[in-house]
Amino acid sequence: MTGRERPIAADTPRDVSVALSGRLGAFALDVAFEARAQGVTALFGPSGSGKTSVLRAVAGLQRLDGRVRIGGETWQDGTRFVPPHRRALGYVFQEASLFPHISVSANIDYGAKRTGGVDPAARSEIVDLLGIEPLLPRAPARLSGGERQRVALARAILSRPRILLMDEPLSALGAEAKNEILPYLERLHASLSIPILYVSHDLAEVERLADGIVVLRNGRVAAAGALEPTLRAAGLRQGRGAAAVLTARVAAFDVGDALAEIDLFGQPLFVAGSSPGDVGAARRVRIEASDVSLSRQAPAPSTILNALRAEIVRVEETTAAEALVTLRPLGAPDGATILARITRRSARRFAFQPGERVFAQVKTMSLATQRAGETGAKDLGVATGPDLGYPSSP
Amino acid sequence: MDFDGEIGGAILLTLQLATVTTLLLLLVGIPLGWWLARTKSRAKEVVGTLVALPLVLPPTVLGFYLLVALGPDGLGGLFGVRTFAFTFEGLVFGSVVFSLPFAVQPIRDAFEAAGERPFEVAATLRASPLDAFLSVGLPLARPGILTGAVLGFAHTVGEFGVVLMIGGNIPGETKVLSIAIFDFVETLRWREAHILSAGMLVFAFAVILTVSVIDRRARRARAGA
């Protein structure tokens, strides 16, 4: 650590602590949050909620009053303001903003050259990870939007940051380019040992990538914490698209049926959209509340493959006709829950009580799975992938 | 000999003047264009207007004030030479002043077109402001700087009124092309006037063509990135 300031005792190195306030055009911004030393923390909110301003202020590109501390190093407080070029951060802008006058290769070396020189091993590792080897000799003008954003990512990471800041890096891309780049982001997430602040207004993106979340509304923190509980607390799990995201290990893959068997806290769950290479890896499973139905008895044989044993946590009436049931799969730790949307008539007829055991039927084909990030997996006690431990701070 | 010497001398002197002036214009114009493009200072509009003044002032007015500025109460006195008027150095000074808007405007435009973002990117990649100016600002503004240099050079070659006011008509010292043409016409030496004027015509054509080619290339490069 090169921190000019000794970390205080309670502060583990590389923790992120931000408290900022100021006027932004028409509204007042007043935001304070902490983020963990590793993994993706999403700054989530509608456009105009102040999330980009917060990110820019963390980078020092915009001046707000307050305090920014990254890993025991203070970048801003009442008395000091470290200029952006002295802050060890990587920033990925909404549009890739590659330098148009130099090659892709020179672009990714730009930051590295200014932070102790290009490390060939680290460079080739990141180039491989992001799949940009064939792009290196080209001019930025000759790249697609998704390719540019991958190069911008490599450039930011190779500048030896202590924190990676991403400002809606996918929002300027079309659906196709988004799907092209998301797997790279997931891989990065799993291999980077620094915190990532990720600004987004897209819930699907956040669910796929984030471990923690800070929900911003009108310049204030509406909710913050671990992803699932916070989304629920912020009321983002109530509406039509209510869903739960769980992380679990892929136990086996049936090549004939192209179905993966996922080990969800000791219970098997069959999921499509996987590949044999995923066996042993941690994956994120998104379960839509509308795809889950409940019964007291073991369900009769049906076309639905998955029946999880679960415990009722609570039942909430969400609309005039519907109720949302929160369930904890047996064997799952507290907080790892799934949701089921049922009618209020069913809720009345069954009168589920908290603690009661039920069978939750889940439609197999409705499960969307993604590669899970390392940190998310660790939370749930699942084996994690190798930590590349890269890049380290200078 | 007389003919060759007169025409050749004027051409040589003009090229010397334009070259020295252009170098000084870049030295002054690049930082000035950069500042005008990026400052949030309120002085910006005032400075911008001052730079643009030679565009609308009659050359005689500009020349008159330059005469005063170069004289015993101005730069001349400061350097203890009585006056810089009617010298090559004085002509260079005057040329820099009256060609400044032609050089600064395209440079300023180029820095403005580059926008704030490349410099923010450079800062997040740990480039100091000076480093960012050299490694990102200058290369991005290169077409504008090139255009500014070409226009400054061409305008210096073509200026007549101001030169007449502060330079007079001293062969080898202040007798530049435009003055020489005027002289030839006055003395009814139309053959020489024709040669020089046709040369200037071709030169002007080449300059404008060059500028528009630079401009188009720059726009294409920017659209690509």
mmCIF file of N, CA, C and O in Angstrom, chain B residues 38 109-120 140:
data_model
loop_
_atom_site.group_PDB
_atom_site.id
_atom_site.type_symbol
_atom_site.label_atom_id
_atom_site.label_comp_id
_atom_site.label_asym_id
_atom_site.label_seq_id
_atom_site.Cartn_x
_atom_site.Cartn_y
_atom_site.Cartn_z
ATOM 1 N N ARG B 38 -11.067 25.893 -23.411
ATOM 2 C CA ARG B 38 -11.346 25.122 -22.195
ATOM 3 C C ARG B 38 -11.583 25.941 -20.942
ATOM 4 O O ARG B 38 -12.068 25.406 -19.941
ATOM 5 N N ASP B 109 -11.162 25.882 -32.375
ATOM 6 C CA ASP B 109 -12.239 24.985 -32.818
ATOM 7 C C ASP B 109 -11.855 23.519 -32.622
ATOM 8 O O ASP B 109 -12.677 22.698 -32.208
ATOM 9 N N ALA B 110 -10.604 23.202 -32.947
ATOM 10 C CA ALA B 110 -10.164 21.806 -32.851
ATOM 11 C C ALA B 110 -10.177 21.333 -31.402
ATOM 12 O O ALA B 110 -10.623 20.225 -31.106
ATOM 13 N N PHE B 111 -9.701 22.182 -30.491
ATOM 14 C CA PHE B 111 -9.721 21.799 -29.078
ATOM 15 C C PHE B 111 -11.152 21.685 -28.577
ATOM 16 O O PHE B 111 -11.489 20.802 -27.782
ATOM 17 N N GLU B 112 -12.023 22.573 -29.060
ATOM 18 C CA GLU B 112 -13.422 22.509 -28.634
ATOM 19 C C GLU B 112 -14.087 21.239 -29.162
ATOM 20 O O GLU B 112 -14.880 20.608 -28.473
ATOM 21 N N ALA B 113 -13.749 20.880 -30.406
ATOM 22 C CA ALA B 113 -14.354 19.677 -30.994
ATOM 23 C C ALA B 113 -13.903 18.420 -30.250
ATOM 24 O O ALA B 113 -14.651 17.460 -30.135
ATOM 25 N N ALA B 114 -12.673 18.434 -29.750
ATOM 26 C CA ALA B 114 -12.180 17.261 -29.010
ATOM 27 C C ALA B 114 -12.993 17.063 -27.739
ATOM 28 O O ALA B 114 -13.205 15.942 -27.302
ATOM 29 N N GLY B 115 -13.468 18.163 -27.153
ATOM 30 C CA GLY B 115 -14.329 18.062 -25.978
ATOM 31 C C GLY B 115 -13.562 17.740 -24.711
ATOM 32 O O GLY B 115 -12.338 17.596 -24.715
ATOM 33 N N GLU B 116 -14.311 17.618 -23.618
ATOM 34 C CA GLU B 116 -13.721 17.413 -22.299
ATOM 35 C C GLU B 116 -13.325 15.945 -22.088
ATOM 36 O O GLU B 116 -12.379 15.628 -21.385
ATOM 37 N N ARG B 117 -14.074 15.048 -22.725
ATOM 38 C CA ARG B 117 -13.959 13.629 -22.419
ATOM 39 C C ARG B 117 -12.543 13.039 -22.562
ATOM 40 O O ARG B 117 -12.062 12.375 -21.641
ATOM 41 N N PRO B 118 -11.838 13.299 -23.691
ATOM 42 C CA PRO B 118 -10.501 12.687 -23.800
ATOM 43 C C PRO B 118 -9.580 13.083 -22.650
ATOM 44 O O PRO B 118 -8.736 12.278 -22.222
ATOM 45 N N PHE B 119 -9.773 14.283 -22.116
ATOM 46 C CA PHE B 119 -8.898 14.736 -21.040
ATOM 47 C C PHE B 119 -9.312 14.110 -19.713
ATOM 48 O O PHE B 119 -8.480 13.840 -18.847
ATOM 49 N N GLU B 120 -10.613 13.861 -19.566
ATOM 50 C CA GLU B 120 -11.064 13.117 -18.386
ATOM 51 C C GLU B 120 -10.531 11.692 -18.434
ATOM 52 O O GLU B 120 -10.056 11.158 -17.437
ATOM 53 N N LEU B 140 -4.889 15.326 -31.060
ATOM 54 C CA LEU B 140 -6.287 15.438 -31.479
ATOM 55 C C LEU B 140 -6.529 16.751 -32.224
ATOM 56 O O LEU B 140 -7.362 16.824 -33.120
#
